């Protein structure tokens, strides 16, 4: 029997000038017998809409949680999530700084959709776009992650991210 683990990524994309639709899934094939399953997967469905003043994104995620299947006597558990993001590109008439882009994002994630426990992530920030078409970006965001468990809210993480992105 072949014991090689491998991942397969499938994606389908459709786009127009103002709308982008993406469906993707990753499937992991072969898991050792002690993990009780042959394949696990996670899928994502996203929609991006570009309007005159803002850009909206919504993404749904769904998949099989292999950890719960291993730990809880071969019980199937499914992960699920939703992410909503809005950003507002502001063009700047400068040779160096071309855009400032305020960003706001909210995401909800559950490790087990049968449970009432879930995580909420809230994020906001600014991206500074340099060069033609903002091909060089400096992204700065601040975010928090809360765990809602048994109707109690617990702050799990605060995070400030700063990254440089070059778009080719």
XYZ file of C-alpha atoms in Angstrom:
168
model
C 0.000 0.000 0.000
C 1.289 3.486 -0.868
C 1.753 5.588 2.275
C 2.508 8.896 0.581
C 0.472 11.849 1.835
C -0.310 14.469 -0.720
C -2.501 17.510 -1.162
C -4.534 18.397 -4.205
C -5.682 21.953 -4.779
C -8.603 22.644 -7.081
C -9.848 26.107 -7.912
C -12.288 27.752 -10.225
C -12.210 31.486 -10.899
C -14.553 33.730 -12.826
C -14.112 37.452 -13.153
C -15.390 40.549 -14.854
C -14.174 44.117 -14.556
C -16.092 44.632 -11.293
C -16.714 41.132 -9.892
C -14.486 38.196 -9.011
C -15.776 34.789 -7.923
C -13.424 32.072 -6.650
C -14.170 28.549 -5.470
C -11.235 26.541 -4.171
C -10.710 23.367 -2.214
C -7.733 21.500 -0.814
C -8.003 17.748 -0.350
C -5.461 15.769 1.675
C -5.268 12.165 0.513
C -4.078 9.264 2.587
C -3.784 9.484 6.293
C -2.071 6.813 8.395
C -4.468 4.137 9.701
C -4.185 5.443 13.264
C -5.859 8.666 12.105
C -8.959 6.745 10.920
C -9.589 8.527 7.633
C -8.411 8.497 4.068
C -9.147 12.079 2.989
C -9.824 15.437 4.593
C -10.726 18.694 2.887
C -11.356 22.390 3.310
C -13.199 24.551 0.775
C -13.573 28.255 0.259
C -16.077 30.275 -1.749
C -15.344 33.986 -2.158
C -16.894 36.926 -3.935
C -15.211 40.286 -4.518
C -17.183 43.274 -5.810
C -15.484 46.479 -6.944
C -17.662 49.596 -6.809
C -16.717 53.231 -7.516
C -15.830 54.134 -3.916
C -15.153 50.828 -2.191
C -14.344 47.151 -2.611
C -16.328 44.446 -0.776
C -15.235 40.871 -0.194
C -17.126 38.009 1.413
C -15.718 34.512 1.889
C -17.262 31.301 3.215
C -15.084 28.416 4.448
C -16.177 24.844 5.143
C -14.278 21.628 5.795
C -13.681 18.485 7.818
C -11.793 18.816 11.131
C -9.505 15.759 11.403
C -8.366 16.539 14.987
C -11.854 16.041 16.427
C -12.283 12.821 14.437
C -9.062 11.475 15.998
C -9.647 12.711 19.553
C -13.374 12.092 19.910
C -13.885 8.472 18.962
C -14.200 8.790 15.186
C -16.831 11.591 15.287
C -17.098 13.764 12.172
C -16.804 17.475 12.897
C -16.936 20.262 10.370
C -15.249 23.651 10.491
C -17.002 26.704 9.151
C -16.330 30.367 8.806
C -17.250 33.625 7.177
C -15.095 36.681 6.472
C -16.286 40.109 5.377
C -13.878 42.824 4.308
C -14.395 46.377 3.091
C -11.718 48.705 1.809
C -11.827 52.184 0.369
C -8.982 53.057 -2.039
C -8.189 56.786 -1.965
C -6.079 57.984 -4.889
C -3.322 60.474 -4.050
C -1.883 62.839 -6.668
C 1.749 62.293 -5.781
C 4.675 60.805 -7.654
C 5.590 58.592 -4.693
C 2.501 57.810 -2.611
C -0.265 56.776 -5.029
C -3.003 55.401 -2.716
C -4.095 55.182 0.887
C -6.454 52.284 1.505
C -8.396 52.056 4.815
C -9.400 48.429 5.542
C -11.996 46.909 7.903
C -12.540 43.160 8.337
C -14.655 40.870 10.509
C -14.403 37.079 10.544
C -16.206 34.309 12.428
C -14.794 30.763 12.683
C -15.947 27.551 14.348
C -13.805 24.406 14.796
C -16.937 22.316 15.256
C -20.180 23.572 13.740
C -22.196 21.464 16.206
C -20.695 23.457 19.085
C -21.762 26.916 20.251
C -18.077 27.908 20.647
C -16.451 30.082 17.999
C -13.779 32.714 17.384
C -14.358 36.275 16.180
C -11.597 38.296 14.562
C -11.884 42.054 14.079
C -9.208 43.852 12.076
C -8.660 47.343 10.748
C -5.778 49.203 9.192
C -4.213 51.252 6.443
C -2.347 50.278 3.328
C -0.067 52.755 1.612
C 0.379 52.164 -2.117
C 3.514 53.355 -3.891
C 4.664 53.206 -7.533
C 2.428 52.775 -10.556
C -0.851 50.952 -9.720
C 0.291 50.709 -6.066
C 2.582 47.831 -7.017
C 4.625 48.410 -3.851
C 2.474 48.385 -0.693
C 3.089 48.898 3.001
C 0.195 47.266 4.908
C -0.484 48.020 8.576
C -3.317 46.377 10.521
C -4.407 45.973 14.121
C -6.605 43.037 15.044
C -8.129 41.174 17.950
C -9.364 37.597 18.270
C -12.084 36.747 20.790
C -13.158 33.250 21.779
C -16.863 32.884 22.586
C -17.229 29.790 24.752
C -20.217 28.895 26.940
C -21.591 32.423 26.355
C -18.397 33.927 27.823
C -16.088 36.175 25.815
C -12.315 35.804 26.191
C -9.699 37.931 24.437
C -7.249 35.446 22.929
C -4.934 37.704 20.986
C -4.168 41.279 19.993
C -1.911 41.762 17.070
C -0.344 44.548 15.054
C 0.944 43.506 11.629
C 3.087 45.512 9.299
C 4.164 44.016 5.986
C 5.651 45.069 2.679
C 4.071 43.599 -0.463
C 5.358 43.834 -4.024
C 2.824 43.061 -6.753
C 4.235 41.946 -10.101
